[in-house]
PDB file of C-alpha atoms in Angstrom:
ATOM      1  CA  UNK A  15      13.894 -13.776   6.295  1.00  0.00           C
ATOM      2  CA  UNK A  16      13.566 -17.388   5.427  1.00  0.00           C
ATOM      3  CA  UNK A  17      16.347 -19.999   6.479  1.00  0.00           C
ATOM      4  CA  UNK A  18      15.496 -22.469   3.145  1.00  0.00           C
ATOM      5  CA  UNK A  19      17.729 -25.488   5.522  1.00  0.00           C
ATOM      6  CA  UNK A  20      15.248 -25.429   8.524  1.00  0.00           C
ATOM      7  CA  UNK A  21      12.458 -23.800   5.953  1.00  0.00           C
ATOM      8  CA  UNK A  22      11.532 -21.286   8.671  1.00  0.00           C
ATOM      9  CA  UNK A  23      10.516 -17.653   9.027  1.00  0.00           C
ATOM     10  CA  UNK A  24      12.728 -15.393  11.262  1.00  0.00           C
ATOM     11  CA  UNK A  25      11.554 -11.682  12.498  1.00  0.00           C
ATOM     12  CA  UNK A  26      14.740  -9.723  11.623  1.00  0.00           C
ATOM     13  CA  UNK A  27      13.424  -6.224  11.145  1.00  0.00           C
ATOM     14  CA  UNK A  28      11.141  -3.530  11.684  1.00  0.00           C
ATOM     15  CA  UNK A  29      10.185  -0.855   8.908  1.00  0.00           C
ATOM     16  CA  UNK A  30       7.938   1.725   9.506  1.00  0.00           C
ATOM     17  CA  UNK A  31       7.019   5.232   8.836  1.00  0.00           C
ATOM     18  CA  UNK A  32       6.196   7.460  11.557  1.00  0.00           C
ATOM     19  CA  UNK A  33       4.070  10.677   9.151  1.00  0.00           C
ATOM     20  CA  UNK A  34       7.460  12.372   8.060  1.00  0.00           C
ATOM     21  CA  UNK A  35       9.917   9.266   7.666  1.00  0.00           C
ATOM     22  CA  UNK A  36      10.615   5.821   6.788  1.00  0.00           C
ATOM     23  CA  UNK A  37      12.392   3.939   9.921  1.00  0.00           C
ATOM     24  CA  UNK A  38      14.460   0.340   9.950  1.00  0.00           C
ATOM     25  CA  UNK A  39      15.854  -1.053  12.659  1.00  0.00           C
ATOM     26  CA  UNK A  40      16.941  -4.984  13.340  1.00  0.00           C
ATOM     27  CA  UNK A  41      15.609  -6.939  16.193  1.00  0.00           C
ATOM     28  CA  UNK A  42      18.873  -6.665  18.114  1.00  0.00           C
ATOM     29  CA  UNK A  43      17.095  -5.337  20.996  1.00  0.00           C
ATOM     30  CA  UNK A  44      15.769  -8.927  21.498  1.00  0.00           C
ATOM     31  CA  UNK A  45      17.191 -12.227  22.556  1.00  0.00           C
ATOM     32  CA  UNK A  46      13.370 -14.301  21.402  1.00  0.00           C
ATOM     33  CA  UNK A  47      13.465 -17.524  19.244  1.00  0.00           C
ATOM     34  CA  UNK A  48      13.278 -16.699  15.320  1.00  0.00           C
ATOM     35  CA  UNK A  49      14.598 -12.410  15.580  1.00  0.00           C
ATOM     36  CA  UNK A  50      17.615 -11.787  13.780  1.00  0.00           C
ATOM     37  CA  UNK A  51      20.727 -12.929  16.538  1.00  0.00           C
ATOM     38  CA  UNK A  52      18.969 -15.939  16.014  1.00  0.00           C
ATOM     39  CA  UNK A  53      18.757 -15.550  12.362  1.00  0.00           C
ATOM     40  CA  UNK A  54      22.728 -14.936  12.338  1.00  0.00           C
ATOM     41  CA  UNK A  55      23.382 -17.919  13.937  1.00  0.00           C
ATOM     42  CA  UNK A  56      21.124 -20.234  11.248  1.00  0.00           C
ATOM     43  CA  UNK A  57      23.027 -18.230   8.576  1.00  0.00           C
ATOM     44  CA  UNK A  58      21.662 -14.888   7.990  1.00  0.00           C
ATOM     45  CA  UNK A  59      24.023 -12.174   6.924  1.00  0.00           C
ATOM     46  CA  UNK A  60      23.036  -8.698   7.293  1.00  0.00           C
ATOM     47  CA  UNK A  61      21.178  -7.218   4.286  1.00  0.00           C
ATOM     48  CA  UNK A  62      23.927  -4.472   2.048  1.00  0.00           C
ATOM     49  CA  UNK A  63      21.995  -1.922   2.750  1.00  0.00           C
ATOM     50  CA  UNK A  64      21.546  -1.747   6.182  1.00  0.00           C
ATOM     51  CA  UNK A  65      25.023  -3.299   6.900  1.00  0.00           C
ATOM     52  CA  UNK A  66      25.383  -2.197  10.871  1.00  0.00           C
ATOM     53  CA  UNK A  67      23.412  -4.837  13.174  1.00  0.00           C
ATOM     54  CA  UNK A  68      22.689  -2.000  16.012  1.00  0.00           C
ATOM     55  CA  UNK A  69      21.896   1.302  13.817  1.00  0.00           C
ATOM     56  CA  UNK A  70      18.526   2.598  13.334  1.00  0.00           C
ATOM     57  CA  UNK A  71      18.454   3.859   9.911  1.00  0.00           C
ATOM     58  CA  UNK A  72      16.096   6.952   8.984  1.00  0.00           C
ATOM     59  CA  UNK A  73      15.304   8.235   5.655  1.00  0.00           C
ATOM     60  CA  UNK A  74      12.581  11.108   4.365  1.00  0.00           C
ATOM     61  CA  UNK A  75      11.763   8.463   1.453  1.00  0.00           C
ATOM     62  CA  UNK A  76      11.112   5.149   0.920  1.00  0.00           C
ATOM     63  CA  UNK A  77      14.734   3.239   1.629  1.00  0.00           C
ATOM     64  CA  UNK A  78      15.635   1.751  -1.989  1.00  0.00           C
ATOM     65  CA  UNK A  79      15.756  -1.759  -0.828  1.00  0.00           C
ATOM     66  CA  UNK A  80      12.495  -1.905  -0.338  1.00  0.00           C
ATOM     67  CA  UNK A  81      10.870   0.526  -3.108  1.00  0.00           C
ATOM     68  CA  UNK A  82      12.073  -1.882  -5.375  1.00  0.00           C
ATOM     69  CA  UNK A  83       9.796  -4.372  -4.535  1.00  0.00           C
ATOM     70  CA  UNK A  84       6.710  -2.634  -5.224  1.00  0.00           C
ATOM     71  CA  UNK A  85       5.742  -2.167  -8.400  1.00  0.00           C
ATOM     72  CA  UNK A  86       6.582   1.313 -10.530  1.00  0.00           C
ATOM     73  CA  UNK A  87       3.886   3.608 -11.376  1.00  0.00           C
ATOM     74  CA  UNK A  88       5.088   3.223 -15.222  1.00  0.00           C
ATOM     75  CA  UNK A  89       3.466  -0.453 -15.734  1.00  0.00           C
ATOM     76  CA  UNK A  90       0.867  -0.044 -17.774  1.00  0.00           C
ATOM     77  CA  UNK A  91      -1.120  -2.552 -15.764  1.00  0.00           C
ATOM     78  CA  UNK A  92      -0.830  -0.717 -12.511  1.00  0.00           C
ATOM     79  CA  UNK A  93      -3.913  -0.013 -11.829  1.00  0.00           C
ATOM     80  CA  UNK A  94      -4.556  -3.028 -12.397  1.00  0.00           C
ATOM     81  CA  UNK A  95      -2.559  -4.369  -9.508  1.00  0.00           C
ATOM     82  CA  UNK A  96      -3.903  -2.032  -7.162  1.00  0.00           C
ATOM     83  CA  UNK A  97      -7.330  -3.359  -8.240  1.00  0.00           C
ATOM     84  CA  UNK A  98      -6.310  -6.976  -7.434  1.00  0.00           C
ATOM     85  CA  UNK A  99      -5.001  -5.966  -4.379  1.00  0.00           C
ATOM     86  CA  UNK A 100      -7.825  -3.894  -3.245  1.00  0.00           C
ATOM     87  CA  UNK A 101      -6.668  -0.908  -2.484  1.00  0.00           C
ATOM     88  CA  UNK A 102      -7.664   2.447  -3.363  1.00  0.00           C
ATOM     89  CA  UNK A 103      -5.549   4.211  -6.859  1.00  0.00           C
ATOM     90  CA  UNK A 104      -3.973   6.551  -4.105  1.00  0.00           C
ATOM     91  CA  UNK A 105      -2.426   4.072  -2.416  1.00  0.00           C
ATOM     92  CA  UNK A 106       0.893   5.117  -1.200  1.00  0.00           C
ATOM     93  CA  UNK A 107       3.779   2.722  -0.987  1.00  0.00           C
ATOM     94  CA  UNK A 108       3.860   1.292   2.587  1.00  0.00           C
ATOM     95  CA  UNK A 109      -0.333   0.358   1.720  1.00  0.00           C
ATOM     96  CA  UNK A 110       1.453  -1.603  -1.291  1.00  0.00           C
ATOM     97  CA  UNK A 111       4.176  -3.442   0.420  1.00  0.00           C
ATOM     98  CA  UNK A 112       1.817  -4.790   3.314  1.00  0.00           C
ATOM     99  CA  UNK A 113      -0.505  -6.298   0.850  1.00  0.00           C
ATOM    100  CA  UNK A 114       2.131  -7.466  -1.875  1.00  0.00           C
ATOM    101  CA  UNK A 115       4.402  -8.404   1.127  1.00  0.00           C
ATOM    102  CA  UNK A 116       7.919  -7.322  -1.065  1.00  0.00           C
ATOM    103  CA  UNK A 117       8.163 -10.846  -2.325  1.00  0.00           C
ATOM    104  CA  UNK A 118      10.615 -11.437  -5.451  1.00  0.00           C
ATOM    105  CA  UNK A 119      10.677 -14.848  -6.616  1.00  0.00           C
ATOM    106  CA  UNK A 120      13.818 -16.569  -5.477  1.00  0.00           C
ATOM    107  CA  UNK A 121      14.420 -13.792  -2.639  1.00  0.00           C
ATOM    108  CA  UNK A 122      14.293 -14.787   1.124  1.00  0.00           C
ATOM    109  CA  UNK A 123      12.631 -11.657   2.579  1.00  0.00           C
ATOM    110  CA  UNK A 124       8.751 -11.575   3.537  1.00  0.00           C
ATOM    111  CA  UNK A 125       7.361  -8.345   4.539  1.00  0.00           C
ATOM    112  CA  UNK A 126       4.719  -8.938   7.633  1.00  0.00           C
ATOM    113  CA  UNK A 127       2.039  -6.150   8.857  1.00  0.00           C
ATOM    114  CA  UNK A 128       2.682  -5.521  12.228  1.00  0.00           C
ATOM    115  CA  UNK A 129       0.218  -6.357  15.589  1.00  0.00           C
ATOM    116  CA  UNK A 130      -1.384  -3.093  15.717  1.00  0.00           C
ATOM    117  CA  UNK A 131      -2.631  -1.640  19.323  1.00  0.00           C
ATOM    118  CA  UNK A 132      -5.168   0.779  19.618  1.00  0.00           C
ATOM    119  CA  UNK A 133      -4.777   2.261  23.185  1.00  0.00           C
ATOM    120  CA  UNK A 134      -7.964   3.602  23.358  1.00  0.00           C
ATOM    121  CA  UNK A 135     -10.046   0.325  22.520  1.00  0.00           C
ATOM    122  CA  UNK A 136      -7.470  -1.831  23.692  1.00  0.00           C
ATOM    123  CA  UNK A 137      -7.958  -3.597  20.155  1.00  0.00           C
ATOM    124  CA  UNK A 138      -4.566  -5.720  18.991  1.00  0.00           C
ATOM    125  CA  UNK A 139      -5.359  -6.477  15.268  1.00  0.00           C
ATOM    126  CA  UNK A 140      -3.149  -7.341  12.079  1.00  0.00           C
ATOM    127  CA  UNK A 141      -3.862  -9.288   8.620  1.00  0.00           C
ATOM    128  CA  UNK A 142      -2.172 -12.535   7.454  1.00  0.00           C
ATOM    129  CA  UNK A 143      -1.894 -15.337   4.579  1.00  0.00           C
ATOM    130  CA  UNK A 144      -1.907 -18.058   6.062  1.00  0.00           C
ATOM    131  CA  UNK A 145       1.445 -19.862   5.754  1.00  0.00           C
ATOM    132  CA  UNK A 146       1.943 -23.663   4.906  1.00  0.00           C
ATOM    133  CA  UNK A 147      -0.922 -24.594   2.915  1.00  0.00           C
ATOM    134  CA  UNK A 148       0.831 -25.614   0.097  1.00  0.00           C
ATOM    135  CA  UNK A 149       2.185 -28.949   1.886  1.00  0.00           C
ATOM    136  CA  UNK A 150      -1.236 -29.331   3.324  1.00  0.00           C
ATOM    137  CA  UNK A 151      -3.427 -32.411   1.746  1.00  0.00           C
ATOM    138  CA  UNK A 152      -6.085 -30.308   1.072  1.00  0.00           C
ATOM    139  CA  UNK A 153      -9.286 -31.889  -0.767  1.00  0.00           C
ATOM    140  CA  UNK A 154      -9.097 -30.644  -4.077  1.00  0.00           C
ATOM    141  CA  UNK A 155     -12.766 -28.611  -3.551  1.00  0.00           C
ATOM    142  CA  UNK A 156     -11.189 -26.976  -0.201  1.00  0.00           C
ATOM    143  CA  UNK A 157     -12.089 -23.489  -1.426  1.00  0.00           C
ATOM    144  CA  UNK A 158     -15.733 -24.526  -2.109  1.00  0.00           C
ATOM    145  CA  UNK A 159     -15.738 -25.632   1.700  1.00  0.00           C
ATOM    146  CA  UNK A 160     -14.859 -21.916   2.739  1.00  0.00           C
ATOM    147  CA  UNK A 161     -16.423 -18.630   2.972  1.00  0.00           C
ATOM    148  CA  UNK A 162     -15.779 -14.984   3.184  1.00  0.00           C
ATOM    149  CA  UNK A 163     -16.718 -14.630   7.029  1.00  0.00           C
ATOM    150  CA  UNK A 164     -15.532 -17.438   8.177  1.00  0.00           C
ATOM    151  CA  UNK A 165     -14.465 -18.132  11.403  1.00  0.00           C
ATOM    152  CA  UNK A 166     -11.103 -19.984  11.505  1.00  0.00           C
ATOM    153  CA  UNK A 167     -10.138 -21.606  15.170  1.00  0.00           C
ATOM    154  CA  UNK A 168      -6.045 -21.523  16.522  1.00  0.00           C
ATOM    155  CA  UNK A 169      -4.873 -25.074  18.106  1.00  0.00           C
ATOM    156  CA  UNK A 170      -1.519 -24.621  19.314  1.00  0.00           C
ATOM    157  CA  UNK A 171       0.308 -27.829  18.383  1.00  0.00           C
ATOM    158  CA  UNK A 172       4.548 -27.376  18.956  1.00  0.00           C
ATOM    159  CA  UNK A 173       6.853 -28.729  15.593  1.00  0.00           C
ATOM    160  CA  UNK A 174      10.030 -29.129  15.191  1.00  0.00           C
ATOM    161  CA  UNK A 175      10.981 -25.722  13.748  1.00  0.00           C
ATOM    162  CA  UNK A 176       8.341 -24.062  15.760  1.00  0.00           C
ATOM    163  CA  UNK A 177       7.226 -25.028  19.886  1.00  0.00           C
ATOM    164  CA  UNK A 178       4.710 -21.980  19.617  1.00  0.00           C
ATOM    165  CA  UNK A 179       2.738 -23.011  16.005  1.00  0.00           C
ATOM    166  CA  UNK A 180      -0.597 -22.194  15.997  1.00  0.00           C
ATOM    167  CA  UNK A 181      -2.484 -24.440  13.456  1.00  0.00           C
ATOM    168  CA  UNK A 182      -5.850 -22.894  12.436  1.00  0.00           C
ATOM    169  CA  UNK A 183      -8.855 -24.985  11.685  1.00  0.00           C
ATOM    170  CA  UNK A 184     -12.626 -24.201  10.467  1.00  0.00           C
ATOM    171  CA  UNK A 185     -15.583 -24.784  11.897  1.00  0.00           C
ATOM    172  CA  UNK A 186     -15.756 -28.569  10.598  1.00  0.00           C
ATOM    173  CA  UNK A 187     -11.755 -29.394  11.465  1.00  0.00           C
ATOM    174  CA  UNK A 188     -10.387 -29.026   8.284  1.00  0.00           C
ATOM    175  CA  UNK A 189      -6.450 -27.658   9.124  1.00  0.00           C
ATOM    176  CA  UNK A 190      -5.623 -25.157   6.801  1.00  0.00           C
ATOM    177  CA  UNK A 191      -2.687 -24.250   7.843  1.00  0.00           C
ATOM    178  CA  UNK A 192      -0.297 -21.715  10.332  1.00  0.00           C
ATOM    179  CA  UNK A 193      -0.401 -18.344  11.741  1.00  0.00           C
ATOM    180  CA  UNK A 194       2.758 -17.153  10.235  1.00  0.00           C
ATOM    181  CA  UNK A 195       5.896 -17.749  12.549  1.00  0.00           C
ATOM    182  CA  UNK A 196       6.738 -14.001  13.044  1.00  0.00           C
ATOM    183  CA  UNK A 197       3.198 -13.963  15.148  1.00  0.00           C
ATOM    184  CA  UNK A 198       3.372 -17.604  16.674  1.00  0.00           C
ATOM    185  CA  UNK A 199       4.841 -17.080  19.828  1.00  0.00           C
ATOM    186  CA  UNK A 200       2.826 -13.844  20.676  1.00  0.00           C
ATOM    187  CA  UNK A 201       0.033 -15.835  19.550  1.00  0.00           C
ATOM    188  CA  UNK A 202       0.938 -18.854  22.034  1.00  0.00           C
ATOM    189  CA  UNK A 203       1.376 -15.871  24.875  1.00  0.00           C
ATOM    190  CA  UNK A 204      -2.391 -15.118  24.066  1.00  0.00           C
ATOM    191  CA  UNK A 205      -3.991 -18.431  24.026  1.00  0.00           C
ATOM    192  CA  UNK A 206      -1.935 -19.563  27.163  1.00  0.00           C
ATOM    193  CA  UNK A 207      -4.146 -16.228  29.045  1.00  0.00           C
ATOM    194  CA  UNK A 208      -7.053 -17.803  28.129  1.00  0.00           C
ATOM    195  CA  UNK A 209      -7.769 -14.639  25.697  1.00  0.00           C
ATOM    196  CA  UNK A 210      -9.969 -15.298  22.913  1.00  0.00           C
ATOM    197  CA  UNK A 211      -8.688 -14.846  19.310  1.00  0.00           C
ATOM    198  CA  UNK A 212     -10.636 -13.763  16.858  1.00  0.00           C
ATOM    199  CA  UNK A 213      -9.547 -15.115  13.006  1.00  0.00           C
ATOM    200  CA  UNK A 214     -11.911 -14.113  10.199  1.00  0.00           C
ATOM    201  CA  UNK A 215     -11.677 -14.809   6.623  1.00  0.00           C
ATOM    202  CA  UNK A 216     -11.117 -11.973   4.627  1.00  0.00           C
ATOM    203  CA  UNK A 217      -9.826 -13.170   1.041  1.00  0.00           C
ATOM    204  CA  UNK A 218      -9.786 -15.936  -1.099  1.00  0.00           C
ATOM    205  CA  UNK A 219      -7.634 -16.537  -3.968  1.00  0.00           C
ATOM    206  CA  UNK A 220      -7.523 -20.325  -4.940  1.00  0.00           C
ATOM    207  CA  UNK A 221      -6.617 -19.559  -8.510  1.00  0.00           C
ATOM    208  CA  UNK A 222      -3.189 -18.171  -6.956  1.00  0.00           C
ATOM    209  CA  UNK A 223      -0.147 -19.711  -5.871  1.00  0.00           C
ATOM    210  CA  UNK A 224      -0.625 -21.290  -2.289  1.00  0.00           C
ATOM    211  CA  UNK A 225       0.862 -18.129  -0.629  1.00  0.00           C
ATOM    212  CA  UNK A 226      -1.677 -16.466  -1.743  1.00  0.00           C
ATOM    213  CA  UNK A 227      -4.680 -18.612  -1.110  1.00  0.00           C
ATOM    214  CA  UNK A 228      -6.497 -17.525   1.992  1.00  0.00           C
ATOM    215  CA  UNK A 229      -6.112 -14.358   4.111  1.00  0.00           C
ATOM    216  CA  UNK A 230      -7.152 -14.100   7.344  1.00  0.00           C
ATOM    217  CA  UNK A 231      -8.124 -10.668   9.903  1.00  0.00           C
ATOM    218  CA  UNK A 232      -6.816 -11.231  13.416  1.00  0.00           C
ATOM    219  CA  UNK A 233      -7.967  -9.856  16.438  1.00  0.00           C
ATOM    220  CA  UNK A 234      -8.005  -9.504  20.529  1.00  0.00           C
ATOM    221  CA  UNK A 235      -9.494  -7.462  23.111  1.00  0.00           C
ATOM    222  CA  UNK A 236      -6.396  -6.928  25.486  1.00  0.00           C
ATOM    223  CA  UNK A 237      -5.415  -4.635  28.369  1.00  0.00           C
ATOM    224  CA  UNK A 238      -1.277  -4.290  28.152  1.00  0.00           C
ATOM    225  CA  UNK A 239      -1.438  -1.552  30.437  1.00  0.00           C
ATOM    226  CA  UNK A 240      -3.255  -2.820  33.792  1.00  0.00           C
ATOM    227  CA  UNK A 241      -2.633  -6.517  33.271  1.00  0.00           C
ATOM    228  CA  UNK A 242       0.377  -7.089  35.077  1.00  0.00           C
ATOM    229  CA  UNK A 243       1.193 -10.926  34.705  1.00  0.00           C
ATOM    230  CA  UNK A 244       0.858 -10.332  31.248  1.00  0.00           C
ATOM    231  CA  UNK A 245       4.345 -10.740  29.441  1.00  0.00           C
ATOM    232  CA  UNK A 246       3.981  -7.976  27.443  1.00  0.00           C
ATOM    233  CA  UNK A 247       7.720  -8.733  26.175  1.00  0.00           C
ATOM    234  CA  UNK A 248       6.951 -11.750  23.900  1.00  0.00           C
ATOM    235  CA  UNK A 249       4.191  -8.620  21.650  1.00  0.00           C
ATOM    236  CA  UNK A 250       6.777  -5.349  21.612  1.00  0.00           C
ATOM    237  CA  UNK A 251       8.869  -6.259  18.847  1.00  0.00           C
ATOM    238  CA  UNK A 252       5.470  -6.459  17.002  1.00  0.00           C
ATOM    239  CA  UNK A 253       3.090  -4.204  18.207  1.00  0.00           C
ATOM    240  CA  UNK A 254       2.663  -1.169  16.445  1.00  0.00           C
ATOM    241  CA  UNK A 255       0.915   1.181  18.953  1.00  0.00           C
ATOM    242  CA  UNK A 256      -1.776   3.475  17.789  1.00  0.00           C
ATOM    243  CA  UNK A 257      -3.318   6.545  20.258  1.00  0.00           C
TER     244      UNK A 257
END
């Protein structure tokens, strides 16, 4: 959800689909900067459809709320969105809403992909636009500067709105912008254990609104299990572990 008087991103939910149903829950379960008690206080008001703050809310399909922000089968062009997008003419609806992110023009919610964990490799990974650019003073031949490929580099500088932002640079300084808030302070949790973050370039869309512009591939090499100093608290609300 986005707070348009401090401009700022706040983690208020969790959807996700376990094989056999959709899930949402609320991040009542945490008292972290930018989840949704904090949310409540700048102003948020529960969303109609999921009106009780500490209910988990199941469903066999796709909760309504959110199917209608992905586009219906009927268009005639969409195929041609899933092309754009990349993804596969099988793609179900959860592939859909991580890439298109939900967004309706004029509507506060942002859908995020979660920090995924693979047990086995110990892998933390997730996928991002990177957020801000658009009140960036980019050169105007910024996208000729970048590459598929690309290594981008996390400086963690504190704002106003934000005391875990995590700017991200390339290789020759230009700052393109933030990891997205939801991530920042898990992020900040990473950098302050010396663990090294990996931020590739993965799309490029300059003719696009700003939004839209670059997307980035995260990942770490982290041991949640055996490291014990770790503060594993400030990732649970956004790891989604996988066996």
């Amino acid at each position: 959800w986005r707070c348009e008087h401090l401009k700022a991103y706040f983690h208020v939910g969790n959807l996700t689909y376990d094989g056999s149903k959709y899930i949402f829950e609320y991040t009542h379960h945490s008292n972290a900067p930018r989840k949704v008690r904090e949310a409540i206080k700048n102003g948020y008001r529960l969303h109609p459809a999921f009106p009780e703050l500490e209910k988990r809310y199941e469903s066999k399909t796709l909760f309504p709320a959110f199917n209608r922000r992905i586009p219906s089968k009927d268009r005639i062009d969409y195929y041609k969105i899933l092309q754009s997008l990349k993804l596969p003419k099988d793609a179900d609806r959860m592939d859909i809403l991580r890439k298109t992110r939900g967004i309706i023009q004029g509507d506060p919610y942002f859908f995020f992909e979660p920090l995924r964990f693979e047990e086995k490799s110990n892998l933390l990974s997730t996928s991002f636009y990177i957020s801000g650019m658009r009140y960036r003073d980019l050169p105007s031949d910024w996208s000729e500067k970048i590459h598929l490929g690309d290594r981008l580099y996390p400086i963690h500088r504190p704002v106003d709105i934000d005391p875990y932002a995590i700017e991200l640079h390339t290789d020759d300084q230009m700052f393109l912008g933030y990891v997205p808030a939801v991530y920042s302070q898990a992020m900040y949790s990473l950098l302050e254990r010396n663990i090294e973050l990996n931020f590739i370039v993965e799309e490029l869309h300059p003719d696009y609104a700003p939004q839209w512009w670059v997307r980035v591939s995260f990942e770490a090499t982290l041991d949640l299990k055996n490291d014990q100093t770790f503060q594993a608290e400030k990732l649970n609300d956004l790891v989604f572990y996988v066996a």
